[in-house]
Amino acid sequence: MPVTLKMALRNVREHKSKSLIIGILLLVGSFVIVLGNAFMDASKAGIRTSFTENYTGDVFVSGVSEDGDVSLFGVMSAGGMAPTPTIPDYEKVFAKVTSMPKVAKASGMATGYGIVTKQANNDEDSTDTTQANTQSQSSSAASTATTATVSQDSTSADASKTASTGNPQDMVEKMMPDMRFLFLFGIDANNYWDVFNSVQLSSGNRLKPGESGIILNEKYMDSISKSIGKTLHIGDTLVIQGMSSMGMKIREVPIVGTYVQRDEGSMPEQLAFIDINTLRVMAGMTVGANETIKLSDENTNMLSAENPDELFSSDLVVSPTTSSGFNEAKLQAQLADKTVSMKANEADTGAWQFIVIRTKRPSDSGSVIKDLNDYFKKEGIAAIAGDWQKAAGPYGQSVDVLRIVFSVAISILFIVAIIIIMNTFVISVIERTGEIGTMRAIGADKGFIRRLFAAESLTLSVIFSTIGASLALLVVTVVRLLKISSGNMFFEVLFGGKYVSPFVTPLNFFGAILAMSLVGFLAHLYPVSVALKIQPVQAMQSE
Amino acid sequence: MGIIELQDVHKVYPLGKVEVPAVKGVTFSIEKGDFVSIAGPSGAGKSTILNMIGLIDTPTSGEVIIDGKPTSGLSDKELTRFRHEVLGFVFQSFNLIPVLNVWENIEFPLLLGKTRIKPSEKNDWIDWLIKEVGLTEWRNHKPNELSGGQRQRVAIARALVTKPYIVLADEPTANLDSATGEQIIELMKKINRELQTTFIFSTHDAKIVAVADHIIRLQDGLVIENTRRGVDSTQNDYATQDSTTGE
């Protein structure tokens, strides 16, 4: 054993109080890092599993929006809901995806939001509104839609139980008992079920290619039944108000089946699978929706007017001088012509917002993403491939935000630890002035003194941070053995399952030891510089 | 030329705005194998001269020549190597490393760089030294388990372990009772004879001074006596300095 290490170990033992001060700081540091990361890793794994198994697959392809990143929940724009772009040259892109050797399965899909109201489902005339096109303020639709993705059933059998948790989503539904929200997955019935096997049909059938219909969560269908005051069965029709940035559209959709989740809590009950064409219409993906409208110069000027008063000239109000310009019959004929409005209700059958991809191995996702993005760039296709985290949008980002907050807290802990350890080391150096001077006098060079103190700080760091990391590992093991219930769906996703399931990875364990060793190393640099200033002659002055 | 030569060495210590001269122009020579006592009252400059010979302090002016090599202008690294290879130190307060036992303390200088001791001889050499200083039974004890005399014996063995040409001892008996002090001096004398190592020690104890075969007596930073047993080399720098300054 090198003499520096031997002396370091003995000095650690000899100076117990100082070693303990430094050691406890290092121990707490590594304990917090390992434990915090264990929970965050569990959280990330939980969210990742939830998203990759249920929503996004391993790789997610979307169109590109100038308003922000595109996720499964739409465009993450600052100013409200921007339209979710469709994938250009979808057939070509899909063919490319399925031809890639690392891709196992893929499917096209689109998402949207809808509400089911008591009024719409009990109005005898509601069926007449099937083809109606009701425009509404897109901003209000957006705000309501956001609520729809997170709401939970408050009128179901366990409503009182869940409401007692104080969940704000339950409260929203309690405030609006006659309304239920739906998060709609417009799927390609040809291959969607090959990609995702997370739901199990409890009644009815899966959507078949070309079939119009919706599959609801079994529990949520009961909730909807209570909400609209009418017991729903397979084969019944449900009136859904679809909402998008293009406005609101109402569709009557037959219920073809109900599902239960294979893993309870893995997805929200509001999730419903709907045929793609109905979703396209409700989400505004209709024929002509993306057509460019050419405006005259006069109209363009009017739209660009900054002051609304400029739109009204002084000769706006004029007395009719002749009636020859008005022809009622002509107006009636124009109103009777529904060519344009029908076009707006005709689904754009080539429009897909996303392609969800299952790779042969999860580790293949990185190279598939790179290859696809290279392909899009080369072909000039305005599409982008990303991982589950990109697809998960705000949910995926929440993991990183949590980790950033944790990292900042740990950094503060590091700084405090470095200062305290540094001071303790400086005191130790001052107390050992004679010893250091003696070593210098009898032939120890500055490198030896440097190595001696480095060995001491690293010995302390490694010993105590290993104890701290091991304690955290023990706590994690105990927590897993105790099988503490996650409580609700939010925490189930957050903690990676029905039980609080933190786990310690080797990277986390050894990374924490390494990080705290770095703290110990950094903390010893200044005291060493003090030690190196000690002259050999000071050996003569020691008592 | 002696193994150590001091040529008009001055040392001035700054004390606030005042400069305090500790050594005021000292010149002497020490021969290889000498058993030298630097004697004088407190404040005479004994320790300062010993520190400069030991290369742990530098003269303000003048030159210290060791083994024919001028030492002024040597870098910190060169001074360290010089101290390690040529010099051995015995301190007034023993200055052993508290976490190392007797054997390890003696071994310690051998671990600091190249030495004249072959690795295969190392253990036998340390064991011989421990036997010479009479600490065989204490070899595994830590310094705090030893008496003052025993500690100083360890310090002497440590000073000799690299087979230095010169061993410097700053008041080696100051913290010992007189009987133990005499034993330590006897031990140093014995090793001096056996290994032909030059010993230079500072003391103000007249009984110990008498054992030396070369006495350099200081007063107020000047040499007032420089006597080698059997050689009439007495000088009186003090008188010379006194006459030149007119004090």
XYZ file of N, CA and C in Angstrom, chain A residues 258-479:
666
model
N -65.837 -1.852 -25.866
C -65.264 -1.245 -24.653
C -63.962 -1.974 -24.331
N -63.085 -1.250 -23.639
C -61.803 -1.876 -23.306
C -61.495 -1.722 -21.826
N -60.631 -2.589 -21.362
C -60.035 -2.404 -20.036
C -58.524 -2.367 -20.247
N -57.837 -1.674 -19.341
C -56.380 -1.590 -19.478
C -55.749 -2.882 -18.987
N -54.717 -3.312 -19.699
C -53.998 -4.504 -19.235
C -53.293 -4.200 -17.905
N -52.730 -3.009 -17.829
C -52.131 -2.569 -16.562
C -52.949 -1.396 -16.055
N -53.622 -1.631 -14.939
C -54.511 -0.588 -14.425
C -53.729 0.689 -14.127
N -54.280 1.799 -14.550
C -53.627 3.074 -14.276
C -52.617 3.469 -15.321
N -52.473 2.642 -16.365
C -51.444 2.946 -17.361
C -51.873 4.048 -18.315
N -53.165 4.308 -18.393
C -53.631 5.377 -19.278
C -54.907 5.989 -18.706
N -55.211 7.230 -19.095
C -56.417 7.841 -18.544
C -57.685 7.176 -19.087
N -58.695 7.139 -18.227
C -59.954 6.504 -18.643
C -60.622 7.265 -19.778
N -60.291 8.546 -19.922
C -60.921 9.373 -20.950
C -60.473 9.009 -22.354
N -59.430 8.193 -22.439
C -58.908 7.850 -23.755
C -59.894 6.952 -24.507
N -60.216 7.353 -25.732
C -61.117 6.556 -26.569
C -60.500 6.406 -27.948
N -60.725 5.241 -28.533
C -60.201 4.972 -29.879
C -61.324 5.159 -30.883
N -61.083 5.992 -31.856
C -62.135 6.345 -32.803
C -61.606 6.140 -34.219
N -62.521 5.887 -35.132
C -62.047 5.683 -36.504
C -61.438 6.984 -37.026
N -60.460 6.859 -37.854
C -59.660 8.010 -38.249
C -60.465 9.052 -39.019
N -61.401 8.611 -39.843
C -62.116 9.602 -40.657
C -63.016 10.493 -39.810
N -63.682 9.906 -38.807
C -64.511 10.728 -37.915
C -63.628 11.717 -37.164
N -62.476 11.212 -36.702
C -61.542 12.091 -35.980
C -61.066 13.212 -36.887
N -60.778 12.867 -38.144
C -60.280 13.885 -39.080
C -61.280 15.031 -39.208
N -62.533 14.683 -39.328
C -63.539 15.742 -39.481
C -63.616 16.571 -38.203
N -63.656 15.868 -37.060
C -63.778 16.604 -35.788
C -62.537 17.445 -35.494
N -61.393 16.999 -36.015
C -60.154 17.739 -35.765
C -59.846 18.741 -36.878
N -60.768 18.872 -37.818
C -60.571 19.879 -38.870
C -59.661 19.431 -39.989
N -59.396 18.127 -40.054
C -58.537 17.624 -41.142
C -59.434 17.238 -42.316
N -60.015 18.272 -42.938
C -60.993 18.036 -43.985
C -60.461 18.489 -45.329
N -61.156 18.095 -46.380
C -60.739 18.461 -47.730
C -60.818 19.977 -47.865
N -59.811 20.571 -48.308
C -59.809 22.024 -48.495
C -59.375 22.786 -47.272
N -59.266 22.097 -46.150
C -58.884 22.809 -44.924
C -57.508 23.430 -45.037
N -56.692 22.784 -45.809
C -55.324 23.295 -45.921
C -55.083 24.034 -47.235
N -56.188 24.306 -47.959
C -55.999 25.000 -49.233
C -55.629 26.459 -48.990
N -54.810 26.971 -49.878
C -54.404 28.371 -49.771
C -55.497 29.254 -50.353
N -55.881 30.262 -49.598
C -56.907 31.201 -50.073
C -56.198 32.457 -50.542
N -56.479 32.828 -51.778
C -55.857 34.032 -52.308
C -56.764 35.227 -52.051
N -56.259 36.226 -51.407
C -57.040 37.431 -51.102
C -56.632 38.554 -52.051
N -57.624 39.415 -52.315
C -57.308 40.585 -53.141
C -56.447 41.550 -52.312
N -55.822 42.471 -52.987
C -54.981 43.452 -52.284
C -55.802 44.251 -51.274
N -57.057 44.560 -51.683
C -57.926 45.357 -50.803
C -58.202 44.598 -49.501
N -58.494 43.292 -49.640
C -58.780 42.470 -48.441
C -57.533 42.302 -47.568
N -56.409 42.144 -48.239
C -55.158 42.007 -47.481
C -54.884 43.267 -46.680
N -55.122 44.404 -47.290
C -54.930 45.676 -46.592
C -55.851 45.797 -45.388
N -57.090 45.333 -45.584
C -58.058 45.413 -44.473
C -57.603 44.546 -43.303
N -57.072 43.371 -43.633
C -56.621 42.466 -42.559
C -55.396 43.004 -41.827
N -54.623 43.799 -42.554
C -53.397 44.302 -41.917
C -53.601 45.657 -41.247
N -54.842 46.137 -41.240
C -55.098 47.443 -40.611
C -54.838 47.359 -39.113
N -54.052 48.283 -38.599
C -53.738 48.271 -37.163
C -54.836 48.924 -36.351
N -55.471 49.964 -36.953
C -56.546 50.660 -36.252
C -57.888 50.246 -36.845
N -58.757 49.607 -36.040
C -60.043 49.146 -36.591
C -60.862 50.283 -37.209
N -60.681 51.508 -36.710
C -61.465 52.634 -37.246
C -61.171 52.882 -38.719
N -59.955 52.451 -39.104
C -59.576 52.675 -40.511
C -60.458 51.883 -41.465
N -61.077 50.807 -40.893
C -61.917 49.961 -41.744
C -63.209 50.663 -42.151
N -63.582 51.645 -41.383
C -64.870 52.318 -41.636
C -64.601 53.714 -42.203
N -64.944 53.880 -43.435
C -64.751 55.198 -44.051
C -65.977 56.062 -43.807
N -65.854 57.315 -44.046
C -66.969 58.238 -43.783
C -68.155 57.986 -44.708
N -67.915 57.344 -45.847
C -69.028 57.090 -46.775
C -69.576 55.686 -46.626
N -69.329 55.113 -45.409
C -69.813 53.743 -45.193
C -71.330 53.663 -45.256
N -71.994 54.637 -44.620
C -73.469 54.616 -44.601
C -73.965 55.435 -45.795
N -74.551 54.738 -46.707
C -75.067 55.427 -47.911
C -76.520 55.035 -48.128
N -77.238 55.868 -48.737
C -78.644 55.584 -49.034
C -78.720 54.782 -50.319
N -79.547 53.710 -50.279
C -79.671 52.930 -51.519
C -80.266 53.798 -52.639
N -79.654 53.720 -53.724
C -80.148 54.522 -54.848
C -80.921 53.668 -55.832
N -80.692 52.372 -55.750
C -81.421 51.497 -56.677
C -81.572 50.138 -56.034
N -82.567 49.385 -56.391
C -82.771 48.045 -55.858
C -82.403 46.993 -56.900
N -81.900 47.438 -57.979
C -81.621 46.477 -59.049
C -80.479 45.527 -58.689
N -79.613 45.947 -57.761
C -78.461 45.107 -57.386
C -78.854 43.913 -56.527
N -80.003 43.919 -55.874
C -80.397 42.837 -54.959
C -81.382 41.891 -55.624
N -81.035 40.600 -55.584
C -81.911 39.586 -56.172
C -82.080 38.472 -55.160
N -83.253 38.414 -54.534
C -83.506 37.458 -53.437
C -83.384 36.015 -53.928
N -83.863 35.775 -55.091
C -83.811 34.421 -55.633
C -82.364 33.959 -55.807
N -81.559 34.947 -56.254
C -80.155 34.615 -56.462
C -79.475 34.273 -55.125
N -79.851 35.060 -54.090
C -79.281 34.821 -52.747
C -79.700 33.456 -52.210
N -80.967 33.122 -52.349
C -81.482 31.835 -51.895
C -80.749 30.689 -52.607
N -80.522 30.890 -53.873
C -79.834 29.849 -54.651
C -78.410 29.658 -54.140
N -77.803 30.795 -53.824
C -76.433 30.707 -53.301
C -76.400 29.985 -51.949
N -77.387 30.309 -51.105
C -77.434 29.676 -49.767
C -77.759 28.194 -49.870
N -78.523 27.836 -50.854
C -78.908 26.431 -51.006
C -77.745 25.581 -51.517
N -76.776 26.225 -52.132
C -75.642 25.465 -52.675
C -74.700 25.079 -51.526
N -74.658 23.769 -51.182
C -73.864 23.324 -50.021
C -72.533 22.698 -50.460
N -72.145 22.971 -51.671
C -70.913 22.347 -52.167
C -69.720 22.663 -51.264
N -69.611 23.950 -50.923
C -68.450 24.373 -50.135
C -68.527 23.825 -48.710
N -69.734 23.952 -48.068
C -69.851 23.502 -46.677
C -69.698 21.986 -46.576
N -70.172 21.264 -47.583
C -70.012 19.816 -47.571
C -68.536 19.436 -47.689
N -67.845 20.240 -48.466
C -66.425 19.979 -48.642
C -65.686 20.081 -47.301
N -66.147 21.013 -46.485
C -65.522 21.206 -45.172
C -65.815 20.059 -44.216
N -66.829 19.242 -44.567
C -67.157 18.100 -43.707
C -66.672 16.772 -44.283
N -65.881 16.891 -45.331
C -65.382 15.678 -45.966
C -63.951 15.426 -45.492
N -63.752 14.263 -44.885
C -62.427 13.965 -44.319
C -61.367 13.902 -45.399
N -60.228 14.442 -45.063
C -59.072 14.350 -45.954
C -58.419 13.003 -45.680
N -58.728 12.043 -46.509
C -58.341 10.650 -46.193
C -56.836 10.400 -46.234
N -56.106 11.338 -46.735
C -54.644 11.138 -46.749
C -53.942 11.834 -45.602
N -54.719 12.454 -44.708
C -54.104 13.269 -43.651
C -53.847 12.446 -42.387
N -52.622 12.418 -41.972
C -52.227 11.768 -40.710
C -51.328 12.728 -39.956
N -51.570 12.827 -38.700
C -50.729 13.731 -37.895
C -49.425 13.059 -37.451
N -49.524 11.779 -37.134
C -48.363 11.096 -36.538
C -48.165 9.704 -37.118
N -46.927 9.244 -37.026
C -46.649 7.814 -37.221
C -45.972 7.341 -35.936
N -46.563 6.326 -35.336
C -45.962 5.758 -34.125
C -45.252 4.476 -34.515
N -44.037 4.335 -34.017
C -43.172 3.241 -34.487
C -42.700 2.401 -33.303
N -42.773 1.099 -33.483
C -42.187 0.183 -32.494
C -40.916 -0.397 -33.127
N -39.770 -0.152 -32.484
C -38.519 -0.691 -33.030
C -38.321 -2.123 -32.536
N -37.421 -2.837 -33.236
C -37.207 -4.242 -32.840
C -36.644 -4.331 -31.429
N -35.745 -3.403 -31.111
C -35.226 -3.308 -29.739
C -35.356 -1.857 -29.308
N -35.692 -1.597 -28.053
C -35.822 -0.192 -27.612
C -34.547 0.615 -27.868
N -33.403 -0.077 -27.807
C -32.135 0.638 -28.004
C -31.926 1.077 -29.451
N -32.768 0.553 -30.360
C -32.644 0.944 -31.770
C -33.237 2.320 -32.042
N -34.012 2.830 -31.096
C -34.772 4.052 -31.371
C -33.859 5.218 -31.777
N -32.705 5.336 -31.137
C -31.801 6.454 -31.435
C -31.364 6.456 -32.890
N -30.954 5.295 -33.385
C -30.468 5.252 -34.765
C -31.623 5.406 -35.757
N -32.800 4.893 -35.404
C -33.961 5.056 -36.296
C -34.325 6.543 -36.399
N -34.301 7.224 -35.272
C -34.612 8.669 -35.272
C -33.614 9.417 -36.152
N -32.345 9.092 -35.971
C -31.307 9.790 -36.758
C -31.488 9.514 -38.243
N -31.688 8.245 -38.583
C -31.838 7.888 -40.005
C -33.051 8.584 -40.614
N -34.146 8.622 -39.851
C -35.359 9.249 -40.386
C -35.154 10.749 -40.589
N -34.558 11.392 -39.605
C -34.359 12.843 -39.736
C -33.392 13.171 -40.873
N -32.390 12.315 -41.052
C -31.487 12.501 -42.206
C -32.282 12.369 -43.508
N -33.170 11.393 -43.516
C -33.997 11.154 -44.714
C -34.909 12.362 -44.987
N -35.556 12.864 -43.944
C -36.465 14.014 -44.122
C -35.694 15.224 -44.655
N -34.492 15.406 -44.134
C -33.677 16.545 -44.561
C -33.274 16.383 -46.032
N -32.868 15.182 -46.362
C -32.410 14.908 -47.730
C -33.566 15.072 -48.717
N -34.746 14.605 -48.336
C -35.895 14.650 -49.245
C -36.658 15.969 -49.158
N -36.294 16.811 -48.226
C -36.985 18.093 -48.079
C -38.407 17.935 -47.555
N -38.632 16.912 -46.745
C -39.973 16.680 -46.182
C -40.056 17.363 -44.821
N -41.119 18.163 -44.648
C -41.267 18.907 -43.385
C -41.833 17.993 -42.302
N -41.052 17.010 -41.900
C -41.453 16.090 -40.828
C -40.260 15.911 -39.912
N -40.547 15.420 -38.736
C -39.458 15.249 -37.761
C -39.728 13.987 -36.938
N -38.645 13.260 -36.667
C -38.763 12.060 -35.824
C -38.157 12.364 -34.462
N -38.749 11.816 -33.430
C -38.236 12.031 -32.080
C -38.552 10.838 -31.207
N -38.099 10.918 -29.959
C -38.350 9.809 -29.048
C -39.658 10.040 -28.281
N -39.917 9.159 -27.352
C -41.168 9.229 -26.595
C -41.285 10.542 -25.844
N -40.138 11.072 -25.414
C -40.167 12.273 -24.582
C -40.655 13.474 -25.390
N -40.236 13.513 -26.653
C -40.706 14.579 -27.546
C -42.212 14.400 -27.762
N -42.595 13.155 -27.978
C -44.002 12.879 -28.242
C -44.873 13.179 -27.027
N -44.312 12.970 -25.855
C -45.105 13.154 -24.631
C -45.285 14.623 -24.278
N -44.563 15.496 -24.977
C -44.742 16.938 -24.775
C -44.508 17.350 -23.343
N -45.479 18.061 -22.752
C -45.263 18.572 -21.393
C -45.031 17.470 -20.370
N -45.629 16.277 -20.604
C -45.441 15.181 -19.645
C -43.997 14.690 -19.665
N -43.451 14.603 -20.886
C -42.056 14.181 -21.026
C -41.107 15.200 -20.450
N -41.437 16.473 -20.675
C -40.563 17.537 -20.171
C -40.581 17.612 -18.653
N -41.717 17.214 -18.072
C -41.832 17.326 -16.613
C -40.734 16.532 -15.915
N -40.343 15.403 -16.537
C -39.281 14.579 -15.947
C -37.983 15.379 -15.892
N -37.681 16.048 -17.002
C -36.434 16.815 -17.056
C -36.491 18.023 -16.132
N -37.664 18.650 -16.052
C -37.813 19.814 -15.171
C -37.542 19.400 -13.724
N -38.130 18.254 -13.366
C -37.933 17.729 -12.005
C -36.444 17.472 -11.751
N -35.790 16.920 -12.760
C -34.374 16.603 -12.596
C -33.536 17.891 -12.504
N -33.934 18.908 -13.264
C -33.195 20.181 -13.221
C -33.331 20.804 -11.826
N -34.562 20.792 -11.299
C -34.792 21.351 -9.957
C -33.940 20.590 -8.936
N -33.930 19.268 -9.073
C -33.143 18.437 -8.160
C -31.650 18.745 -8.300
N -31.213 18.910 -9.559
C -29.790 19.187 -9.807
C -29.378 20.519 -9.189
N -30.265 21.506 -9.284
C -29.960 22.820 -8.704
C -29.822 22.683 -7.176
N -30.763 21.937 -6.580
C -30.713 21.728 -5.121
C -29.421 21.007 -4.732
N -29.055 20.009 -5.513
C -27.826 19.250 -5.237
C -26.598 20.148 -5.404
N -26.639 21.020 -6.414
C -25.504 21.924 -6.640
C -25.300 22.841 -5.440
N -26.415 23.315 -4.881
C -26.321 24.176 -3.691
C -25.708 23.374 -2.537
N -26.176 22.136 -2.407
C -25.630 21.251 -1.366
C -24.123 21.049 -1.572
N -23.726 20.887 -2.825
C -22.310 20.708 -3.152
C -21.497 21.918 -2.689
N -22.005 23.100 -3.015
C -21.257 24.323 -2.691
C -21.097 24.458 -1.176
N -22.207 24.216 -0.462
C -22.160 24.301 1.007
C -21.167 23.267 1.543
N -21.262 22.053 0.992
C -20.368 20.974 1.456
C -18.913 21.336 1.184
N -18.661 21.862 0.011
C -17.268 22.212 -0.353
C -16.719 23.248 0.629
N -17.537 24.252 0.953
C -17.074 25.317 1.856
C -16.764 24.746 3.245
N -17.689 23.916 3.753
C -17.493 23.367 5.103
C -16.279 22.429 5.126
N -16.201 21.568 4.123
C -15.081 20.610 4.076
C -13.754 21.368 3.937
N -13.775 22.397 3.089
C -12.562 23.191 2.867
C -12.078 23.813 4.187
N -13.010 24.398 4.924
C -12.642 25.022 6.198
C -12.071 23.996 7.174
N -12.707 22.821 7.203
C -12.245 21.784 8.121
C -10.839 21.324 7.745
N -10.604 21.188 6.453
C -9.278 20.795 5.984
C -8.232 21.873 6.311
N -8.621 23.125 6.165
C -7.675 24.220 6.447
C -7.250 24.166 7.913
N -8.233 23.942 8.797
C -7.913 23.827 10.233
C -6.945 22.667 10.446
N -7.219 21.569 9.752
C -6.360 20.395 9.877
C -4.936 20.713 9.412
N -4.828 21.458 8.328
C -3.498 21.821 7.802
C -2.753 22.686 8.809
N -3.476 23.647 9.378
C -2.831 24.550 10.351
C -2.339 23.749 11.556
N -3.184 22.817 12.006
C -2.796 21.996 13.165
C -1.592 21.106 12.847
N -1.419 20.775 11.582
C -0.343 19.849 11.208
C 0.824 20.566 10.542
N 0.946 21.856 10.831
C 2.036 22.634 10.231
C 3.398 21.992 10.502
N 3.639 21.598 11.756
C 4.925 21.008 12.132
C 5.176 19.713 11.388
N 4.133 18.897 11.284
C 4.250 17.600 10.617
C 4.585 17.794 9.133
N 3.885 18.760 8.524
C 4.130 19.028 7.093
C 5.541 19.598 6.913
N 5.915 20.533 7.798
C 7.263 21.103 7.734
C 8.325 20.034 7.895
N 8.096 19.102 8.807
C 9.053 18.010 9.025
C 9.211 17.175 7.760
N 8.065 16.839 7.171
C 8.125 16.019 5.960
C 8.885 16.749 4.859
N 8.623 18.054 4.744
C 9.328 18.843 3.726
C 10.839 18.880 4.047
N 11.179 19.012 5.345
C 12.583 19.112 5.738
C 13.347 17.829 5.448
N 12.711 16.702 5.662
C 13.451 15.438 5.494
C 13.343 14.892 4.070
N 12.800 15.714 3.158
C 12.916 15.332 1.742
C 11.636 15.128 0.969
N 10.480 15.409 1.596
C 9.223 15.277 0.844
C 9.060 16.491 -0.063
N 8.850 16.246 -1.343
C 8.636 17.391 -2.240
C 7.169 17.806 -2.186
N 6.870 18.878 -2.921
C 5.501 19.397 -2.867
C 4.487 18.393 -3.432
N 4.946 17.617 -4.402
C 4.063 16.601 -4.993
C 3.616 15.590 -3.952
N 4.535 15.240 -3.032
C 4.185 14.270 -1.990
C 3.102 14.844 -1.069
N 3.272 16.116 -0.695
C 2.279 16.756 0.189
C 0.929 16.806 -0.531
N 0.978 17.133 -1.828
C -0.259 17.196 -2.618
C -0.942 15.824 -2.625
N -0.142 14.790 -2.892
C -0.703 13.432 -2.967
C -1.253 12.987 -1.612
N -0.563 13.383 -0.556
C -0.987 12.989 0.789
C -2.382 13.549 1.099
N -2.577 14.840 0.807
C -3.878 15.445 1.104
C -4.954 14.969 0.126
N -4.560 14.743 -1.113
C -5.529 14.204 -2.083
C -5.986 12.827 -1.618
N -5.035 12.026 -1.138
C -5.385 10.684 -0.659
C -6.322 10.777 0.537
N -6.060 11.730 1.422
C -6.937 11.887 2.602
C -8.349 12.279 2.191
N -8.454 13.268 1.294
C -9.796 13.723 0.905
C -10.518 12.641 0.123
N -9.782 11.937 -0.740
C -10.445 10.890 -1.526
C -10.815 9.690 -0.650
N -9.965 9.388 0.331
C -10.292 8.290 1.252
C -11.587 8.595 1.990
N -11.649 9.828 2.527
C -12.862 10.242 3.237
C -14.072 10.210 2.300
N -13.878 10.763 1.110
C -14.980 10.859 0.160
C -15.505 9.488 -0.220
N -14.574 8.607 -0.577
C -14.999 7.286 -1.059
C -15.667 6.499 0.074
N -15.065 6.531 1.270
C -15.629 5.754 2.383
C -17.034 6.251 2.720
N -17.155 7.565 2.970
C -18.441 8.071 3.454
C -19.492 8.156 2.350
N -19.082 8.476 1.134
C -20.101 8.514 0.079
C -20.575 7.105 -0.255
N -19.694 6.117 -0.102
C -20.135 4.728 -0.314
C -21.128 4.327 0.769
N -20.856 4.745 2.010
C -21.802 4.440 3.098
C -23.147 5.113 2.794
N -23.098 6.391 2.380
C -24.332 7.131 2.073
C -25.107 6.484 0.945
N -24.398 6.110 -0.118
C -25.063 5.482 -1.265
C -25.646 4.126 -0.862
N -24.903 3.402 -0.022
C -25.390 2.085 0.420
C -26.631 2.234 1.300
N -26.628 3.268 2.147
C -27.808 3.514 2.984
C -29.025 3.820 2.108
N -28.794 4.636 1.075
C -29.896 4.969 0.162
C -30.405 3.714 -0.531
N -29.468 2.850 -0.908
C -29.834 1.582 -1.554
C -30.687 0.741 -0.608
N -30.305 0.759 0.672
C -31.046 0.010 1.683
C -32.466 0.570 1.818
N -32.559 1.904 1.871
C -33.874 2.546 2.000
C -34.748 2.204 0.788
N -34.153 2.263 -0.385
C -34.892 1.945 -1.616
C -35.382 0.495 -1.576
N -34.512 -0.393 -1.125
C -34.887 -1.811 -1.042
C -36.045 -1.997 -0.059
N -35.955 -1.315 1.084
C -37.019 -1.424 2.087
C -38.335 -0.879 1.523
N -38.261 0.275 0.845
C -39.471 0.878 0.262
C -40.113 -0.087 -0.733
